[in-house]
Each structure stands twice: as C-alpha cells, then as structure tokens.
Amino acid sequence: VIGVVIGKTDVRSFPDRKNIGNERYTFNFTIRDSPTYFINVQSWGREEYIRSLSESFRVGDCVTIENPLIQSKEVEREEKFNPVTPSCYKLLLSENHSVVKTSPCYNTDTRLLSLLHLPVKDPQDYYSLGDIVANGQSLHGRVLNVLAAVMSVSK
C-alpha cells in the first residue's frame, strides 16, 4: 500500500496482559491514496520498534507499507479514538512481518501531495465555532466535528 500520511498519534504504552509487569507500545496513523479512500494503520510491539517506526516518518510523508495484516475494524470502539474512514478494515503492522518505507511524495507520485489538504469529513457534517458559541447549551455532551482555522500561533 502506498499513500500519504494524513494523521498520526503519539506513542502510548499499556500494561501487557500476557506478560505481567511488561509494557506493550502502540501508535496509529492514517494514510490516504485517493480523494475518496483512506485507512487507519495500527502498530503494536516492543518500545524500541514502535518508537523507531514512529520517528521514521511524519504527517505529509509518503509511505509504502509491505505485508500488513488486514483486519475488520470494530467501528464503535476504534472510531472513538481514530479518524472515521470509509473502509470497514484497518491495517495492522507486525514487527516481524511488516515493513514501512518512506520516500518524498514527489518521488512517489505528485498526485499524493494534493491529498494531504483534502478534508476527511463531509463538508456538511461540521459546526463552526460561531455555531458552538450560539448553541452551546443544546450541544452539551455531544461529540461534534469542528471547522476552524488557526489565526495565529504564539508562546
């Protein structure tokens, strides 16, 4: 699978249920290869492998994923913590079998660069900050998609 990375989480650790006292590490990212299709990628493993993999690319990089495991996603659980994707599958990376290679998008396919700036949500499925301010009480407790722009960044 070849695509541009459009989102990425930080590395997290969890207690390993099989090996009490040990930690398992994970991070997720989302890749896109067309205006319509993008998929979440999940990786689990030893700390060294996960940190090295996470540091090997960033959002905007093109990646080639070899030998991922394809799994059905658990929609309710997984889409609570990952971007909602049009696929009913996710890719799972294995330290022993999968390989992720990075390359500049312009070397891979210039069309991938334009995908980085396309929204992943339906343009009719969001609230503006003005809508939230005006209707804050009625929106309390709901999960919303927000459309906003950064006006400035400072310390």
PDB file of C-alpha atoms in Angstrom:
ATOM      1  CA  VAL A   1       0.000   0.000   0.000  1.00  0.00           C
ATOM      2  CA  ILE A   2       1.370   3.422  -0.943  1.00  0.00           C
ATOM      3  CA  GLY A   3      -0.120   6.609   0.480  1.00  0.00           C
ATOM      4  CA  VAL A   4       0.459   9.944   2.132  1.00  0.00           C
ATOM      5  CA  VAL A   5       0.295  10.128   5.935  1.00  0.00           C
ATOM      6  CA  ILE A   6      -2.586  12.457   6.831  1.00  0.00           C
ATOM      7  CA  GLY A   7      -2.659  11.868  10.591  1.00  0.00           C
ATOM      8  CA  LYS A   8      -0.583  10.300  13.331  1.00  0.00           C
ATOM      9  CA  THR A   9      -0.871   9.714  17.085  1.00  0.00           C
ATOM     10  CA  ASP A  10       1.817   9.793  19.755  1.00  0.00           C
ATOM     11  CA  VAL A  11       3.374   6.576  21.035  1.00  0.00           C
ATOM     12  CA  ARG A  12       1.487   5.154  24.020  1.00  0.00           C
ATOM     13  CA  SER A  13       2.151   2.221  26.313  1.00  0.00           C
ATOM     14  CA  PHE A  14      -0.182  -0.208  28.044  1.00  0.00           C
ATOM     15  CA  PRO A  15       0.387  -2.996  30.561  1.00  0.00           C
ATOM     16  CA  ASP A  16       0.882  -6.298  28.740  1.00  0.00           C
ATOM     17  CA  ARG A  17      -1.887  -8.671  29.878  1.00  0.00           C
ATOM     18  CA  LYS A  18       0.066 -11.750  28.789  1.00  0.00           C
ATOM     19  CA  ASN A  19       3.396 -10.762  30.398  1.00  0.00           C
ATOM     20  CA  ILE A  20       2.554  -9.156  33.728  1.00  0.00           C
ATOM     21  CA  GLY A  21       4.978  -6.363  34.586  1.00  0.00           C
ATOM     22  CA  ASN A  22       5.822  -5.609  30.937  1.00  0.00           C
ATOM     23  CA  GLU A  23       4.510  -2.872  28.670  1.00  0.00           C
ATOM     24  CA  ARG A  24       3.249  -3.020  25.075  1.00  0.00           C
ATOM     25  CA  TYR A  25       3.643   0.033  22.868  1.00  0.00           C
ATOM     26  CA  THR A  26       1.420   1.323  20.112  1.00  0.00           C
ATOM     27  CA  PHE A  27       0.746   4.225  17.801  1.00  0.00           C
ATOM     28  CA  ASN A  28      -1.645   4.775  14.923  1.00  0.00           C
ATOM     29  CA  PHE A  29      -1.551   6.709  11.702  1.00  0.00           C
ATOM     30  CA  THR A  30      -3.867   7.283   8.768  1.00  0.00           C
ATOM     31  CA  ILE A  31      -2.819   7.073   5.120  1.00  0.00           C
ATOM     32  CA  ARG A  32      -4.634   8.221   2.008  1.00  0.00           C
ATOM     33  CA  ASP A  33      -4.103   7.137  -1.594  1.00  0.00           C
ATOM     34  CA  SER A  34      -7.029   8.840  -3.345  1.00  0.00           C
ATOM     35  CA  PRO A  35      -9.570  11.632  -2.722  1.00  0.00           C
ATOM     36  CA  THR A  36     -12.106   9.050  -1.570  1.00  0.00           C
ATOM     37  CA  TYR A  37     -10.102   6.389   0.267  1.00  0.00           C
ATOM     38  CA  PHE A  38      -8.011   6.470   3.415  1.00  0.00           C
ATOM     39  CA  ILE A  39      -7.379   3.855   6.092  1.00  0.00           C
ATOM     40  CA  ASN A  40      -6.120   3.673   9.659  1.00  0.00           C
ATOM     41  CA  VAL A  41      -2.926   1.778  10.413  1.00  0.00           C
ATOM     42  CA  GLN A  42      -2.224   0.381  13.872  1.00  0.00           C
ATOM     43  CA  SER A  43       1.130  -0.821  15.120  1.00  0.00           C
ATOM     44  CA  TRP A  44       1.920  -2.708  18.318  1.00  0.00           C
ATOM     45  CA  GLY A  45       5.214  -4.013  19.623  1.00  0.00           C
ATOM     46  CA  ARG A  46       8.298  -3.522  21.719  1.00  0.00           C
ATOM     47  CA  GLU A  47       9.183   0.017  22.752  1.00  0.00           C
ATOM     48  CA  GLU A  48      12.288   0.165  20.539  1.00  0.00           C
ATOM     49  CA  TYR A  49      10.388  -0.956  17.431  1.00  0.00           C
ATOM     50  CA  ILE A  50       7.397   1.346  17.960  1.00  0.00           C
ATOM     51  CA  ARG A  51       9.458   4.442  18.820  1.00  0.00           C
ATOM     52  CA  SER A  52      11.780   3.850  15.861  1.00  0.00           C
ATOM     53  CA  LEU A  53       8.852   3.340  13.487  1.00  0.00           C
ATOM     54  CA  SER A  54       7.023   6.408  14.788  1.00  0.00           C
ATOM     55  CA  GLU A  55      10.106   8.600  14.402  1.00  0.00           C
ATOM     56  CA  SER A  56      10.792   7.369  10.861  1.00  0.00           C
ATOM     57  CA  PHE A  57       8.029   9.479   9.253  1.00  0.00           C
ATOM     58  CA  ARG A  58       5.680  12.380   9.913  1.00  0.00           C
ATOM     59  CA  VAL A  59       2.400  13.755   8.609  1.00  0.00           C
ATOM     60  CA  GLY A  60       2.866  14.710   4.956  1.00  0.00           C
ATOM     61  CA  ASP A  61       5.351  11.939   4.175  1.00  0.00           C
ATOM     62  CA  CYS A  62       4.608   9.247   1.626  1.00  0.00           C
ATOM     63  CA  VAL A  63       4.936   5.696   2.887  1.00  0.00           C
ATOM     64  CA  THR A  64       4.948   2.260   1.353  1.00  0.00           C
ATOM     65  CA  ILE A  65       3.598  -0.443   3.655  1.00  0.00           C
ATOM     66  CA  GLU A  66       4.582  -4.010   2.869  1.00  0.00           C
ATOM     67  CA  ASN A  67       2.924  -7.107   4.357  1.00  0.00           C
ATOM     68  CA  PRO A  68       0.391  -5.507   6.697  1.00  0.00           C
ATOM     69  CA  LEU A  69      -2.276  -7.669   8.281  1.00  0.00           C
ATOM     70  CA  ILE A  70      -5.751  -6.629   7.141  1.00  0.00           C
ATOM     71  CA  GLN A  71      -8.359  -6.745   9.908  1.00  0.00           C
ATOM     72  CA  SER A  72     -12.006  -5.814  10.190  1.00  0.00           C
ATOM     73  CA  LYS A  73     -12.338  -2.780  12.407  1.00  0.00           C
ATOM     74  CA  GLU A  74     -14.547  -2.635  15.468  1.00  0.00           C
ATOM     75  CA  VAL A  75     -16.410   0.509  14.423  1.00  0.00           C
ATOM     76  CA  GLU A  76     -17.807   1.669  17.781  1.00  0.00           C
ATOM     77  CA  ARG A  77     -14.590   1.147  19.696  1.00  0.00           C
ATOM     78  CA  GLU A  78     -11.992   2.166  17.139  1.00  0.00           C
ATOM     79  CA  GLU A  79     -13.657   5.212  15.641  1.00  0.00           C
ATOM     80  CA  LYS A  80     -13.895   6.724  19.084  1.00  0.00           C
ATOM     81  CA  PHE A  81     -10.106   7.145  19.057  1.00  0.00           C
ATOM     82  CA  ASN A  82      -9.205   7.216  15.337  1.00  0.00           C
ATOM     83  CA  PRO A  83     -10.440   9.098  12.286  1.00  0.00           C
ATOM     84  CA  VAL A  84     -13.608   7.678  10.768  1.00  0.00           C
ATOM     85  CA  THR A  85     -12.619   6.037   7.490  1.00  0.00           C
ATOM     86  CA  PRO A  86     -14.717   4.819   4.546  1.00  0.00           C
ATOM     87  CA  SER A  87     -13.221   1.326   4.857  1.00  0.00           C
ATOM     88  CA  CYS A  88     -14.534  -1.394   7.144  1.00  0.00           C
ATOM     89  CA  TYR A  89     -10.924  -2.549   7.568  1.00  0.00           C
ATOM     90  CA  LYS A  90      -7.718  -1.378   9.210  1.00  0.00           C
ATOM     91  CA  LEU A  91      -4.100  -2.306   8.625  1.00  0.00           C
ATOM     92  CA  LEU A  92      -2.071  -3.841  11.433  1.00  0.00           C
ATOM     93  CA  LEU A  93       1.727  -3.689  11.369  1.00  0.00           C
ATOM     94  CA  SER A  94       3.763  -6.543  12.759  1.00  0.00           C
ATOM     95  CA  GLU A  95       7.371  -6.121  13.831  1.00  0.00           C
ATOM     96  CA  ASN A  96       8.296  -9.499  12.344  1.00  0.00           C
ATOM     97  CA  HIS A  97       6.461  -9.291   9.021  1.00  0.00           C
ATOM     98  CA  SER A  98       5.634  -5.702   8.048  1.00  0.00           C
ATOM     99  CA  VAL A  99       7.876  -3.020   6.599  1.00  0.00           C
ATOM    100  CA  VAL A 100       7.230   0.726   6.304  1.00  0.00           C
ATOM    101  CA  LYS A 101       9.393   2.680   3.868  1.00  0.00           C
ATOM    102  CA  THR A 102       9.271   6.424   3.427  1.00  0.00           C
ATOM    103  CA  SER A 103      10.002   8.452   0.332  1.00  0.00           C
ATOM    104  CA  PRO A 104       9.325  12.022  -0.714  1.00  0.00           C
ATOM    105  CA  CYS A 105       5.867  12.317  -2.299  1.00  0.00           C
ATOM    106  CA  TYR A 106       7.279  13.995  -5.379  1.00  0.00           C
ATOM    107  CA  ASN A 107       9.420  10.882  -5.973  1.00  0.00           C
ATOM    108  CA  THR A 108       6.476   8.536  -5.454  1.00  0.00           C
ATOM    109  CA  ASP A 109       3.519  10.275  -7.085  1.00  0.00           C
ATOM    110  CA  THR A 110       2.863  14.011  -7.206  1.00  0.00           C
ATOM    111  CA  ARG A 111      -0.888  13.341  -7.019  1.00  0.00           C
ATOM    112  CA  LEU A 112      -0.423  12.152  -3.431  1.00  0.00           C
ATOM    113  CA  LEU A 113       0.698  15.620  -2.325  1.00  0.00           C
ATOM    114  CA  SER A 114      -2.681  17.142  -3.166  1.00  0.00           C
ATOM    115  CA  LEU A 115      -4.447  14.568  -0.973  1.00  0.00           C
ATOM    116  CA  LEU A 116      -2.850  15.978   2.149  1.00  0.00           C
ATOM    117  CA  HIS A 117      -5.126  19.017   2.109  1.00  0.00           C
ATOM    118  CA  LEU A 118      -8.457  17.350   1.395  1.00  0.00           C
ATOM    119  CA  PRO A 119     -10.898  17.135   4.317  1.00  0.00           C
ATOM    120  CA  VAL A 120     -11.767  13.684   5.595  1.00  0.00           C
ATOM    121  CA  LYS A 121     -15.250  14.737   6.704  1.00  0.00           C
ATOM    122  CA  ASP A 122     -18.357  15.524   4.711  1.00  0.00           C
ATOM    123  CA  PRO A 123     -18.408  19.327   4.335  1.00  0.00           C
ATOM    124  CA  GLN A 124     -21.984  19.368   5.671  1.00  0.00           C
ATOM    125  CA  ASP A 125     -21.052  17.439   8.851  1.00  0.00           C
ATOM    126  CA  TYR A 126     -19.419  20.108  10.999  1.00  0.00           C
ATOM    127  CA  TYR A 127     -20.094  23.008  13.349  1.00  0.00           C
ATOM    128  CA  SER A 128     -18.345  26.353  13.172  1.00  0.00           C
ATOM    129  CA  LEU A 129     -17.085  27.959  16.370  1.00  0.00           C
ATOM    130  CA  GLY A 130     -19.895  30.508  15.991  1.00  0.00           C
ATOM    131  CA  ASP A 131     -22.480  27.690  15.957  1.00  0.00           C
ATOM    132  CA  ILE A 132     -20.989  26.249  19.133  1.00  0.00           C
ATOM    133  CA  VAL A 133     -20.983  29.603  20.934  1.00  0.00           C
ATOM    134  CA  ALA A 134     -24.581  30.307  19.886  1.00  0.00           C
ATOM    135  CA  ASN A 135     -25.918  26.814  20.662  1.00  0.00           C
ATOM    136  CA  GLY A 136     -23.584  25.678  23.432  1.00  0.00           C
ATOM    137  CA  GLN A 137     -26.256  24.527  25.885  1.00  0.00           C
ATOM    138  CA  SER A 138     -28.124  22.392  23.357  1.00  0.00           C
ATOM    139  CA  LEU A 139     -24.858  20.783  22.213  1.00  0.00           C
ATOM    140  CA  HIS A 140     -23.691  19.855  25.723  1.00  0.00           C
ATOM    141  CA  GLY A 141     -22.438  16.259  25.897  1.00  0.00           C
ATOM    142  CA  ARG A 142     -22.467  15.688  22.123  1.00  0.00           C
ATOM    143  CA  VAL A 143     -19.428  14.767  20.049  1.00  0.00           C
ATOM    144  CA  LEU A 144     -19.012  17.369  17.292  1.00  0.00           C
ATOM    145  CA  ASN A 145     -16.905  17.886  14.200  1.00  0.00           C
ATOM    146  CA  VAL A 146     -15.485  21.411  14.338  1.00  0.00           C
ATOM    147  CA  LEU A 147     -14.419  23.539  11.397  1.00  0.00           C
ATOM    148  CA  ALA A 148     -11.973  26.245  12.470  1.00  0.00           C
ATOM    149  CA  ALA A 149      -8.838  27.955  11.242  1.00  0.00           C
ATOM    150  CA  VAL A 150      -5.729  28.905  13.217  1.00  0.00           C
ATOM    151  CA  MET A 151      -5.362  32.695  13.141  1.00  0.00           C
ATOM    152  CA  SER A 152      -2.068  32.943  14.985  1.00  0.00           C
ATOM    153  CA  VAL A 153       0.412  30.903  16.972  1.00  0.00           C
ATOM    154  CA  SER A 154       2.427  32.330  19.861  1.00  0.00           C
ATOM    155  CA  LYS A 155       4.100  31.398  23.115  1.00  0.00           C
TER     156      LYS A 155
END
